[in-house]
Amino acid sequence: MPEFPPRNPPRDGRSAVSDSRTPLSAMAPKKPRCLPSLLLPLLTLLLPQADTRSFVVDRDHDRFLLDGVPFRYVSGSLHYFRVPRVLWADRLFKMRMSGLNTVQFYVPWNYHEPEPGVYNFHGSRDLIAFLNEAAIANLLVILRPGPYICAEWEMGGLPAWLLRKPKIHLRTSDPDFLAAVDSWFKVLLPKIYPWLYHNGGNIISIQVENEYGSYRACDFSYMRHLAGLFRALLGDKILLFTTDGPEGLKCGSLQGLYTTVDFGPADNMTKIFARLRKYEPHGPLVNSEYYTGWLDYWGQNHSTRSIPSVTKGLEKMLKLGASVNMYMFHGGTNFGYWNGADEKGRFLPITTSYDYDAPISEAGDPTPKLFALRDVISKFQEIPLGPLPPPSPKMMLGPLTLHLDGDLLDFLNFLCPQGPIHSILPMTFEAVKQDHGFMLYRTFLSYTVSKPTRFWVPNNRVHDRAYVMVDGVFHGVLERNMKHKLFVMGQVGAKLDVLLESMGRLSFGSNSSDFKGLLEPPVLGQTVLTEWLMFPLKVDKLVKWWFPLQLLKKSRPQNPSGPTFYSTTFPILGSSGDTFLYLPGWTKGQVWINGFNLGRYWTKRGPQQTLYVPRPLLYPRGALNKITLLELENAPPQPQIQFLDRPILNSTLHRTYIYSLTADVQSTPEPMELSGH
C-alpha cells in the first residue's frame, strides 16, 4: 500500500506523541512532582494502588477488572491493513463516537515479513503508529497476532514463502513451521511489549492463534508452544485468550489461556454460552466475534445481516453482562492481491470489497446499523458526547474511454526482465519465489495439431485460473474446480502460453498448503506437455515504474482479447472526493490508479461491480491521474469506465453457484441495486 498524505491533526486538538514507539503518557497515571516531606509516608502507602494498571479476570464474580474496577468491553474489529494509513484516525474516531471502548485487530504476518528475515513496519504497515492512533481515540486494544489469523486474508496471514518447503505442515509443531514462527514473534512481540496495559499502553489482552479448533490438526503441543512463547516474551501479567466457534472449543482451548467463543445473531446464544461454560466455568462471558454482517465470494450475492437481528443479539448479550467484540465494525478493502479464499466443496475466492455490511461502510460512512447499535450500547454505558461526522463527500466522473496499450505478451521483457526459468515440468509459484499475482508458462508444440484438441490439466490442478493462448491468440480459460472444456490447434513449433493467476490462498479452517500455478503438467489430447519456460511477472512494477512506455511498433487486432493492458489519464476539475470505479462490460482483471493496486474486478461474475477509490489516492485539481487496467479476457466494444458516487456491491450477472451459510445470510437472487450507505 503506497504512502498517502499526512492526516489532519486529531479533532480534539491533541498532538500525536513525537515518538510513536512509546505509549501515550496520558494513558498512565501521573505522579505529583513534589510533595511536602510529611506526606511522603502516606504517598508510599498509596502508590502501589494508584500506579497499578491491570486488566484481569475476576472469576469469583464472572467479570473483568480494569485497575481493580468492574469492566466490560464493547469492542469492534477494524483491520489497519485494509484501510489507508491516512484514514486510520477517522475510522477509529467514529468507532469511539459509536460508544465502543475497545478496538480489536489482527496482525498479518505476511504483511510485515515479505521475505524470511525482511521486515516492514513502515507506512501503512506501521503497527505502532496504529496503536498510537487508537490511544488518541481513547480506545483500548485487543490484539490478535496469530500467527494464523484467517480474516479472509491471503493464506490466513501466513507468509507464502513458508511453502517453499513443500512438505511443511502449517499450524502444527512441525520444526520448520515453529522455527519460522519463533523468529517472527521474537521480532513482533518485543515491539508491542511497551504497549501492554500494565506497562502504560492500551493493549488489554492478546489472542493466541485463531479458531484453532476449526483446523484439522488439533496439535496441543503446538498450542502449548505458542502459549509458552507468548509468556516468555510478554510476561505473566498480560491476559492471553483463545477464540473458537462453539464446535471448535475442544481443540482450540488450552489450560492457562482464557477461553472465548464467536457466533452471530442467527445462532443460539443460550446454547453456545452454556457450551462455553464447560470450558470456562467461571469468569466473564465473551463473544470475540459477533458478526454484524458477512463476507462475500465472487459469484454469490452480497451478504447482509438485518439491523433488528444484530441489535437484538447485542442487547441480549449485554444484559447477560458479556463482553462483546463486533466483527466487523468497519470492514475496509482487500487492495492488491491480499484477499483470501475458502474451500467449501469448491474454491471460493473473497471479493475485493470487505464492506461486510458493517456499521461503518467500506468508504468509512456511518450507516443506519451503526446508529441502531449505538442506541443499544447507550443503555449500558455512557456514549461520548457530540455527533458522528457526516458521510464523506463523494465524486462522480466520466465515462472515460481507455486506450489499448498492448497485449501482456508484448511487455514480457519488462514484466520479467531477468528472463524465464526452464524446467522439464512446470513449477509452482512457490518454487520460483512468486508469492502472488501472475506467472506465464510457455512451451512449444512438438507436433502439428491439425484439428481442435482438448487442452486440460489432470486432477483439477489449475491454481487458480489459466488464460490460454496459441501464438498470441486467446483461446479461453481453465479454472480451479470448474469443468471448462478448452480446445486448441496449431502447427509444430507454435508457441503455447498459459498465464496463471493466483486468486488468493485459502484462509480458513482445514486449509492445506495452497500452492499456486500449474501443479501438474497440462495435457494436449493424450500428450503430456513438457519443456516449460516460466516467467514470474512483476506487473505492479511495470505499471508503477515503467508505464507509460512507447507503444511497440506492431499492428493491433481490431478486437483484442486475452490479457491486455488499457489506460488513460484524467484530471479532476472540481472538488475531489471518495468515489467508486465502475467497469460496465469488462470481464475480469486488475486495476491500478496512480500506480496503486486497487484490487481485482470481476464484472461478469459479481456480485461486486464497483471498486472503492479513497479520495487521498487521487491527485487534486490540476494534476493528471492515471488509471491502468489489465483485462484478462474480453474488453467491451467501447472500453469505458465511470466513477460513481455510491457502490454497487450486489449484482451477480453470471451466477455459477450459490452457497448458503446461514438462514440469516441472503442467498436468494436479487435484482441489481445500489448497495451501500
XYZ file of C-alpha atoms in Angstrom:
677
model
C 0.000 0.000 0.000
C 1.656 3.323 -1.046
C 2.080 6.301 1.224
C -0.846 8.694 1.469
C -0.609 12.358 2.538
C -0.345 13.038 6.280
C -3.661 13.024 8.084
C -5.201 16.096 9.701
C -4.495 16.724 13.403
C -6.796 14.945 15.896
C -10.153 16.648 16.270
C -9.724 17.293 19.974
C -6.608 19.356 19.365
C -4.179 16.952 20.972
C -0.998 16.090 19.150
C 0.240 12.608 18.468
C 3.266 11.623 20.523
C 6.522 12.665 18.973
C 7.950 9.168 19.408
C 5.247 6.749 18.262
C 7.246 3.854 19.686
C 6.248 4.830 23.241
C 2.692 4.642 24.584
C 0.870 7.878 25.256
C 1.912 9.093 28.668
C -1.608 10.452 29.083
C -2.874 6.909 29.388
C -0.796 6.254 32.522
C -1.496 7.763 35.972
C 0.532 10.894 36.619
C 2.588 11.218 39.818
C 2.871 14.514 41.667
C 6.181 16.186 41.044
C 6.739 17.431 44.557
C 5.055 16.897 47.930
C 5.884 18.044 51.447
C 8.056 15.542 53.220
C 5.320 14.875 55.792
C 3.131 13.374 53.054
C 5.795 11.034 51.706
C 4.939 8.108 54.049
C 1.278 8.408 53.046
C 2.280 8.575 49.379
C 4.334 5.424 49.820
C 1.217 3.602 51.030
C -0.930 4.915 48.189
C 1.477 4.496 45.257
C 1.079 0.738 44.713
C -2.682 1.195 44.344
C -2.505 4.359 42.238
C 0.221 3.105 39.940
C -1.037 -0.422 39.404
C -2.557 -0.741 35.944
C -4.162 -4.094 35.477
C -6.677 -5.980 33.393
C -7.614 -9.294 34.978
C -10.364 -11.914 35.164
C -12.452 -11.869 38.352
C -13.626 -15.487 38.404
C -15.498 -15.052 41.669
C -17.881 -12.539 40.115
C -17.738 -13.548 36.412
C -16.330 -10.245 35.206
C -13.225 -8.379 34.144
C -11.485 -5.866 36.400
C -9.714 -2.853 34.911
C -7.472 -1.257 37.538
C -9.490 -3.139 40.140
C -12.838 -1.765 38.916
C -15.515 -3.941 37.230
C -15.208 -3.519 33.478
C -16.907 -4.785 30.340
C -15.579 -4.120 26.871
C -17.804 -3.310 23.929
C -15.398 -3.609 21.047
C -15.308 -3.537 17.274
C -12.957 -5.020 14.692
C -11.044 -2.834 12.275
C -8.045 -4.015 10.238
C -5.331 -1.404 9.717
C -4.102 -3.382 6.701
C -7.435 -2.844 4.921
C -7.529 0.935 5.449
C -5.050 3.516 4.098
C -2.976 4.961 6.930
C -4.216 8.495 6.313
C -7.746 7.287 7.156
C -6.941 5.355 10.367
C -7.719 8.284 12.673
C -11.078 8.945 11.003
C -12.248 5.339 11.340
C -11.079 4.988 14.950
C -12.714 8.282 15.951
C -16.042 7.108 14.509
C -15.749 3.848 16.419
C -15.183 5.676 19.693
C -18.085 8.043 18.994
C -20.279 4.989 18.405
C -19.845 4.047 22.047
C -17.058 1.467 21.723
C -14.324 1.454 24.346
C -12.052 -1.066 22.595
C -10.804 -1.936 19.116
C -9.808 -5.455 18.123
C -7.469 -6.200 15.243
C -5.231 -8.843 13.713
C -1.556 -8.604 12.777
C -0.967 -10.345 9.407
C 2.489 -11.929 9.436
C 2.748 -11.925 5.623
C 2.098 -8.160 5.532
C 5.169 -7.497 7.671
C 7.673 -10.215 6.674
C 7.554 -10.425 2.858
C 10.760 -12.478 2.751
C 12.375 -14.523 5.534
C 14.162 -12.089 7.849
C 12.994 -8.999 5.934
C 10.578 -6.889 7.997
C 8.382 -3.949 7.064
C 6.749 -1.772 9.723
C 6.620 1.449 7.714
C 3.803 3.475 6.181
C 0.518 1.576 6.193
C 2.375 -1.284 7.909
C 3.337 0.838 10.925
C 1.647 -1.187 13.636
C 2.941 1.049 16.426
C 1.528 4.142 14.732
C -1.861 2.409 14.610
C -1.671 1.590 18.321
C -0.908 5.253 18.886
C -3.914 6.330 16.822
C -6.115 4.022 18.889
C -4.754 5.640 22.046
C -5.516 9.112 20.685
C -9.076 7.915 20.037
C -9.221 6.712 23.669
C -9.687 3.088 22.649
C -8.257 0.075 24.423
C -6.868 -2.698 22.224
C -7.445 -6.436 21.887
C -4.549 -7.730 19.783
C -4.717 -10.865 17.630
C -1.201 -11.560 16.309
C -1.793 -15.115 15.114
C 0.482 -16.486 13.719
C -2.582 -17.611 11.733
C -5.386 -15.023 11.601
C -7.914 -16.186 8.957
C -9.510 -12.715 8.409
C -10.364 -13.712 4.806
C -6.784 -12.575 4.148
C -4.257 -14.181 1.794
C -3.219 -17.548 3.341
C -4.772 -16.510 6.650
C -1.847 -14.155 7.255
C 0.833 -16.849 6.931
C 3.649 -15.930 4.515
C 3.612 -17.744 1.174
C 7.366 -18.274 1.481
C 6.664 -20.945 4.083
C 5.509 -23.120 1.174
C 8.967 -23.020 -0.389
C 9.427 -26.058 1.837
C 6.715 -28.134 0.128
C 6.394 -30.705 2.918
C 5.869 -28.176 5.709
C 2.875 -28.776 7.995
C 1.322 -25.406 8.752
C -0.124 -24.628 12.189
C 1.474 -27.641 13.844
C 4.581 -28.417 15.884
C 6.463 -29.151 12.660
C 10.008 -27.884 13.463
C 10.208 -25.893 10.208
C 6.974 -24.084 10.986
C 7.851 -23.444 14.641
C 11.273 -22.081 13.707
C 9.674 -19.522 11.386
C 7.016 -18.630 13.981
C 9.587 -18.205 16.744
C 11.728 -15.969 14.566
C 8.726 -13.772 13.678
C 7.387 -13.417 17.203
C 10.846 -12.572 18.553
C 10.618 -9.508 16.297
C 6.931 -8.646 16.712
C 6.203 -9.212 20.403
C 9.050 -7.070 21.803
C 7.683 -4.196 19.690
C 4.294 -4.383 21.362
C 5.582 -5.112 24.883
C 5.699 -1.404 25.891
C 2.087 -1.105 24.728
C 0.725 -3.701 27.135
C -1.770 -2.127 29.519
C 0.220 -2.790 32.680
C 3.220 -1.128 31.016
C 1.272 2.079 30.354
C -0.115 1.140 26.938
C -3.586 0.271 25.692
C -3.355 -3.478 24.905
C -5.542 -5.250 27.476
C -5.457 -8.785 26.057
C -3.811 -10.862 23.334
C -5.220 -13.806 21.430
C -3.118 -16.928 20.859
C -3.615 -18.437 17.365
C -7.122 -18.090 15.896
C -10.041 -20.519 15.827
C -7.570 -23.380 16.057
C -10.385 -25.800 16.864
C -11.586 -25.416 13.256
C -8.266 -26.754 11.990
C -7.851 -30.462 11.389
C -4.528 -30.845 13.241
C -5.671 -30.447 16.882
C -1.996 -30.268 17.908
C -1.915 -29.331 21.594
C 1.890 -29.356 21.576
C 1.754 -26.529 19.043
C -0.695 -24.509 21.140
C 1.383 -25.067 24.287
C 4.482 -23.947 22.398
C 2.757 -20.711 21.350
C 1.478 -20.048 24.875
C 4.976 -20.562 26.272
C 6.488 -18.292 23.634
C 3.984 -15.511 24.380
C 4.658 -15.800 28.115
C 8.420 -15.798 27.623
C 8.320 -12.635 25.505
C 5.418 -10.769 27.143
C 5.482 -11.899 30.778
C 2.786 -13.227 33.068
C 0.638 -10.106 33.543
C -0.991 -9.833 30.133
C -4.271 -11.719 29.660
C -3.903 -14.354 26.925
C -7.021 -15.897 25.391
C -8.315 -18.152 22.622
C -11.299 -17.764 20.288
C -13.267 -20.556 18.634
C -16.657 -21.319 17.222
C -18.783 -23.461 19.552
C -17.778 -26.682 17.766
C -14.088 -25.809 17.942
C -13.683 -25.319 21.689
C -12.401 -28.869 22.252
C -9.247 -28.441 20.143
C -8.986 -24.658 20.299
C -8.940 -24.055 24.061
C -5.918 -24.602 26.301
C -5.407 -24.650 30.060
C -3.944 -21.318 31.145
C -5.480 -19.331 28.293
C -8.865 -17.675 28.797
C -11.482 -19.319 26.551
C -13.840 -17.187 24.457
C -16.294 -18.047 21.712
C -17.613 -16.497 18.496
C -21.073 -16.580 16.930
C -23.558 -14.414 15.077
C -27.124 -13.133 15.509
C -28.703 -16.234 13.964
C -27.056 -18.644 16.402
C -28.462 -19.999 19.678
C -26.801 -17.744 22.252
C -28.039 -19.647 25.303
C -26.796 -22.979 23.970
C -23.423 -21.585 22.899
C -22.692 -19.805 26.180
C -23.688 -22.993 28.019
C -21.120 -24.887 25.955
C -18.534 -22.198 26.705
C -19.122 -22.694 30.431
C -17.961 -26.297 30.095
C -14.520 -24.981 29.166
C -14.503 -21.743 31.179
C -16.790 -22.345 34.213
C -16.033 -19.010 35.858
C -15.245 -15.554 34.558
C -16.988 -13.183 32.144
C -18.805 -14.467 29.092
C -17.053 -13.246 25.936
C -18.093 -13.283 22.294
C -14.903 -12.363 20.453
C -16.558 -12.248 17.032
C -20.189 -11.175 16.982
C -20.967 -10.966 13.277
C -22.532 -7.693 12.130
C -22.549 -8.918 8.520
C -20.650 -11.451 6.465
C -18.021 -11.793 3.765
C -18.658 -12.013 0.020
C -17.471 -14.587 -2.516
C -17.161 -13.948 -6.237
C -20.253 -15.364 -7.940
C -22.567 -15.182 -4.947
C -24.828 -12.497 -3.549
C -23.633 -9.667 -1.340
C -24.172 -10.810 2.234
C -26.169 -8.742 4.694
C -27.486 -9.161 8.216
C -30.561 -7.223 9.246
C -30.347 -4.376 11.750
C -33.010 -5.837 14.095
C -31.260 -9.217 14.311
C -27.857 -7.659 15.048
C -29.130 -5.162 17.643
C -31.336 -7.742 19.362
C -28.426 -10.134 19.800
C -26.117 -7.413 21.095
C -28.631 -6.201 23.655
C -29.259 -9.740 24.883
C -25.524 -10.341 25.391
C -25.005 -7.047 27.183
C -27.904 -7.873 29.522
C -26.047 -11.080 30.407
C -23.023 -8.989 31.383
C -20.968 -10.374 28.496
C -18.097 -8.570 26.827
C -18.534 -8.381 23.072
C -16.442 -7.645 20.030
C -18.375 -6.863 16.854
C -16.782 -8.364 13.746
C -16.555 -6.257 11.644
C -17.271 -2.714 12.789
C -15.507 -1.359 9.716
C -14.517 -3.832 7.024
C -12.343 -1.939 4.559
C -10.883 -3.264 1.315
C -8.736 -6.168 0.067
C -6.438 -3.984 -2.002
C -3.930 -5.556 -4.374
C -3.761 -9.355 -4.189
C -4.469 -9.644 -0.451
C -7.864 -11.374 -0.499
C -8.089 -14.896 0.886
C -10.287 -17.814 -0.169
C -12.352 -20.648 1.284
C -12.727 -24.285 0.272
C -16.341 -25.350 0.815
C -16.939 -28.029 -1.755
C -15.209 -25.771 -4.263
C -12.641 -22.983 -4.300
C -14.284 -19.695 -3.220
C -12.120 -16.566 -3.524
C -13.129 -13.499 -1.487
C -14.125 -10.264 -3.225
C -12.020 -7.111 -3.250
C -14.595 -5.266 -1.159
C -14.613 -6.212 2.513
C -17.585 -3.970 3.255
C -19.052 -6.836 5.327
C -22.350 -4.951 5.692
C -20.595 -3.452 8.720
C -21.826 -0.493 10.810
C -19.204 1.720 9.147
C -19.283 1.223 5.369
C -16.278 0.416 3.199
C -15.973 4.144 2.442
C -15.959 4.977 6.165
C -19.501 6.302 6.411
C -21.816 5.748 9.401
C -24.762 3.546 8.437
C -28.235 3.055 9.971
C -26.819 -0.108 11.562
C -24.256 1.991 13.429
C -26.865 4.337 14.903
C -29.045 1.397 15.950
C -26.095 -0.296 17.681
C -25.120 2.987 19.314
C -28.616 3.240 20.802
C -28.248 -0.248 22.283
C -24.813 0.491 23.734
C -26.103 3.715 25.328
C -28.420 1.630 27.530
C -25.413 0.032 29.222
C -22.642 2.630 29.260
C -22.005 6.276 28.518
C -21.641 7.350 24.908
C -19.162 10.143 24.072
C -20.904 13.475 23.620
C -21.131 15.003 20.182
C -22.404 13.967 16.757
C -20.741 11.497 14.446
C -19.126 13.044 11.367
C -21.360 13.039 8.273
C -20.583 10.816 5.269
C -17.513 11.900 3.325
C -18.017 13.868 0.086
C -18.444 11.606 -2.944
C -17.471 12.269 -6.542
C -18.826 11.252 -9.952
C -16.751 11.351 -13.130
C -16.903 10.001 -16.656
C -17.484 7.965 -18.657
C -13.813 7.867 -19.645
C -12.510 5.989 -22.681
C -9.428 3.834 -22.126
C -6.742 3.306 -24.754
C -5.206 -0.002 -25.709
C -1.587 -0.158 -24.526
C -0.880 -3.658 -25.798
C -1.098 -7.343 -25.094
C 0.550 -8.562 -21.925
C 2.827 -10.725 -24.085
C 4.155 -7.579 -25.791
C 5.625 -6.415 -22.491
C 7.157 -9.720 -21.429
C 10.719 -8.351 -21.394
C 9.636 -5.621 -18.992
C 7.431 -7.891 -16.899
C 10.189 -10.457 -16.426
C 13.494 -8.643 -17.079
C 15.577 -11.446 -15.565
C 14.291 -13.872 -18.191
C 12.478 -17.190 -17.819
C 13.212 -20.252 -15.726
C 13.467 -23.523 -17.637
C 12.104 -26.821 -16.349
C 11.015 -30.080 -17.929
C 7.828 -29.988 -15.828
C 6.007 -26.791 -14.795
C 6.995 -25.358 -11.411
C 4.714 -23.738 -8.836
C 4.678 -20.065 -7.890
C 6.308 -21.003 -4.587
C 9.136 -22.934 -6.249
C 10.183 -19.830 -8.203
C 9.515 -17.417 -5.278
C 6.491 -15.737 -6.853
C 4.212 -15.056 -3.902
C 1.147 -13.691 -5.690
C -0.135 -12.171 -8.909
C 0.680 -13.784 -12.233
C 3.125 -16.174 -13.876
C 3.385 -17.075 -17.544
C 4.082 -20.678 -18.556
C 5.362 -21.202 -22.127
C 6.088 -24.257 -24.232
C 6.162 -25.041 -27.954
C 4.146 -27.640 -29.802
C 6.370 -30.579 -30.734
C 3.994 -31.710 -33.470
C 1.231 -30.248 -35.623
C -2.239 -30.315 -34.068
C -4.434 -30.069 -37.161
C -7.845 -30.324 -35.546
C -9.284 -28.895 -32.298
C -7.806 -30.963 -29.455
C -8.660 -30.765 -25.793
C -6.180 -28.919 -23.585
C -6.581 -29.859 -19.901
C -4.815 -30.252 -16.576
C -5.337 -33.548 -14.709
C -6.842 -33.732 -11.226
C -8.082 -30.139 -11.213
C -4.532 -28.903 -10.663
C -5.005 -25.420 -12.084
C -4.475 -22.997 -9.183
C -6.350 -20.832 -9.845
C -7.160 -19.520 -13.346
C -5.321 -20.208 -16.591
C -5.612 -17.942 -19.657
C -4.540 -19.973 -22.696
C -3.027 -18.516 -25.889
C -1.549 -20.097 -29.028
C 0.814 -17.834 -30.987
C -0.661 -14.883 -29.109
C -4.308 -15.717 -29.911
C -6.524 -16.128 -26.852
C -8.347 -19.475 -26.746
C -10.074 -19.431 -23.358
C -9.844 -20.110 -19.642
C -9.307 -23.090 -17.356
C -10.417 -22.567 -13.766
C -9.936 -24.416 -10.493
C -12.984 -26.546 -9.634
C -14.706 -25.656 -12.909
C -15.226 -28.161 -15.732
C -14.378 -25.905 -18.643
C -13.510 -27.647 -21.909
C -10.854 -25.930 -23.960
C -9.699 -26.967 -27.436
C -6.610 -25.738 -29.297
C -4.785 -26.428 -32.547
C -1.523 -25.258 -34.080
C 1.482 -26.007 -36.251
C 4.609 -27.702 -34.991
C 6.670 -25.075 -33.150
C 3.619 -22.976 -32.285
C 4.001 -21.030 -29.044
C 1.620 -22.163 -26.297
C 1.300 -19.606 -23.489
C -0.626 -20.202 -20.272
C -0.975 -17.176 -17.978
C -1.679 -18.359 -14.423
C -3.440 -16.106 -11.922
C -3.401 -16.706 -8.186
C -6.816 -15.714 -6.813
C -5.635 -15.716 -3.190
C -4.627 -18.610 -0.937
C -7.012 -20.476 1.328
C -7.531 -18.599 4.550
C -9.928 -20.609 6.711
C -10.287 -23.811 8.669
C -8.987 -27.078 7.288
C -6.917 -25.376 4.610
C -3.973 -27.423 3.438
C -0.950 -25.836 1.822
C -2.445 -23.958 -1.133
C 0.233 -23.987 -3.818
C -0.328 -21.823 -6.880
C 0.310 -22.324 -10.582
C 0.243 -25.448 -12.725
C 0.544 -28.182 -10.110
C 0.642 -30.916 -12.759
C 1.787 -30.725 -16.382
C -1.024 -29.932 -18.829
C -2.151 -32.490 -21.363
C -2.957 -31.861 -25.031
C -5.191 -34.681 -26.192
C -3.291 -37.569 -24.634
C 0.171 -35.985 -24.759
C 1.744 -34.676 -21.568
C 3.371 -31.329 -22.348
C 6.936 -30.829 -21.148
C 9.855 -28.404 -21.581
C 8.382 -25.308 -19.964
C 9.628 -21.764 -19.617
C 8.295 -19.943 -16.546
C 8.144 -16.130 -16.424
C 7.375 -14.753 -12.925
C 5.703 -11.434 -13.787
C 6.302 -8.144 -11.977
C 3.094 -6.500 -13.146
C 2.954 -3.913 -10.369
C 6.462 -2.681 -11.136
C 5.592 -2.350 -14.802
C 2.505 -0.290 -14.018
C 4.147 1.857 -11.366
C 7.597 2.479 -12.793
C 7.785 1.539 -16.470
C 4.478 2.864 -17.805
C 3.938 4.922 -19.833
C 6.147 3.165 -22.363
C 6.451 3.922 -26.039
C 3.977 1.517 -27.590
C 5.658 -1.245 -29.504
C 5.508 -0.787 -33.240
C 3.274 -3.630 -34.309
C -0.226 -3.944 -35.662
C -3.080 -4.228 -33.178
C -6.019 -6.602 -33.630
C -9.373 -4.958 -34.227
C -10.981 -6.933 -31.406
C -8.283 -7.691 -28.856
C -8.923 -10.475 -26.371
C -6.952 -12.212 -23.709
C -4.623 -10.472 -21.229
C -4.346 -6.866 -22.407
C -3.361 -3.538 -20.861
C -5.544 -0.428 -21.178
C -5.032 3.004 -19.666
C -5.958 6.664 -19.737
C -5.312 9.858 -17.817
C -7.862 12.267 -16.402
C -7.914 15.472 -14.352
C -10.335 16.268 -11.540
C -11.713 19.678 -12.445
C -13.996 20.193 -9.450
C -13.611 19.206 -5.829
C -12.464 15.655 -5.293
C -13.988 13.047 -3.019
C -14.240 9.347 -2.388
C -15.573 7.523 -5.419
C -16.348 4.069 -6.809
C -14.857 2.754 -10.043
C -17.490 1.122 -12.262
C -16.394 -1.125 -15.147
C -19.540 -1.977 -17.180
C -18.956 -4.555 -19.894
C -15.458 -5.514 -18.751
C -14.889 -9.149 -17.786
C -12.154 -9.705 -15.199
C -8.833 -8.197 -14.295
C -6.741 -5.963 -12.099
C -6.815 -2.160 -11.856
C -4.307 0.459 -10.733
C -4.821 4.156 -10.044
C -1.699 6.328 -9.934
C 0.357 3.162 -9.546
C -1.667 1.883 -6.577
C -3.089 -1.620 -6.978
C -6.774 -1.070 -6.258
C -7.563 -4.784 -6.498
C -9.414 -7.296 -8.638
C -12.577 -6.656 -10.610
C -14.797 -9.436 -11.957
C -17.727 -7.649 -13.506
C -19.004 -10.718 -15.316
C -19.273 -12.837 -12.171
C -20.137 -10.286 -9.470
C -21.575 -9.529 -7.008
C -19.167 -6.615 -6.678
C -19.428 -4.209 -9.604
C -17.508 -1.202 -8.265
C -14.162 -0.722 -6.537
C -13.761 1.772 -3.711
C -11.334 4.613 -4.532
C -10.318 6.607 -1.420
C -10.033 10.333 -2.049
C -6.369 10.536 -0.879
C -5.437 8.237 -3.752
C -6.437 10.849 -6.343
C -4.421 13.887 -7.351
C -6.458 17.070 -6.840
C -7.419 19.729 -9.351
C -4.780 20.470 -11.966
C -2.878 17.181 -11.942
C -3.421 14.199 -14.213
C -4.482 10.899 -12.695
C -3.549 7.646 -14.432
C -5.737 4.538 -14.477
C -4.391 1.237 -15.822
C -6.363 -1.964 -16.387
C -5.097 -5.451 -17.051
C -8.147 -7.051 -18.652
C -7.601 -10.805 -18.652
C -10.360 -11.926 -21.016
C -12.548 -9.560 -23.036
C -12.944 -5.801 -23.013
C -16.231 -4.153 -24.074
C -16.538 -2.772 -27.633
C -16.364 0.715 -26.126
C -13.611 0.403 -23.474
C -15.048 2.884 -20.992
C -15.134 3.229 -17.216
C -17.014 5.546 -14.852
C -16.638 6.826 -11.326
C -19.871 6.692 -9.302
C -20.875 8.352 -6.039
C -22.110 5.113 -4.457
C -21.089 1.456 -4.641
C -22.745 -1.425 -6.447
C -21.983 -4.476 -4.329
C -24.902 -6.774 -5.081
C -25.210 -7.531 -8.780
C -24.378 -11.104 -9.739
C -24.544 -11.037 -13.530
C -23.255 -14.559 -14.124
C -24.300 -16.809 -11.254
C -22.283 -20.014 -11.218
C -23.127 -21.283 -7.753
C -24.929 -20.345 -4.561
C -23.699 -21.359 -1.147
C -25.946 -20.536 1.799
C -24.036 -20.031 5.030
C -26.869 -19.479 7.489
C -30.510 -18.589 7.279
C -29.592 -15.054 8.271
C -27.387 -14.501 5.233
C -29.073 -13.546 1.975
C -28.684 -16.325 -0.555
C -31.577 -15.836 -2.959
C -31.177 -13.978 -6.256
C -32.000 -10.296 -6.122
C -32.382 -7.627 -8.790
C -29.424 -5.320 -9.267
C -29.486 -2.454 -6.829
C -27.148 0.181 -5.493
C -25.786 -1.129 -2.216
C -24.064 0.840 0.491
C -24.873 3.857 2.555
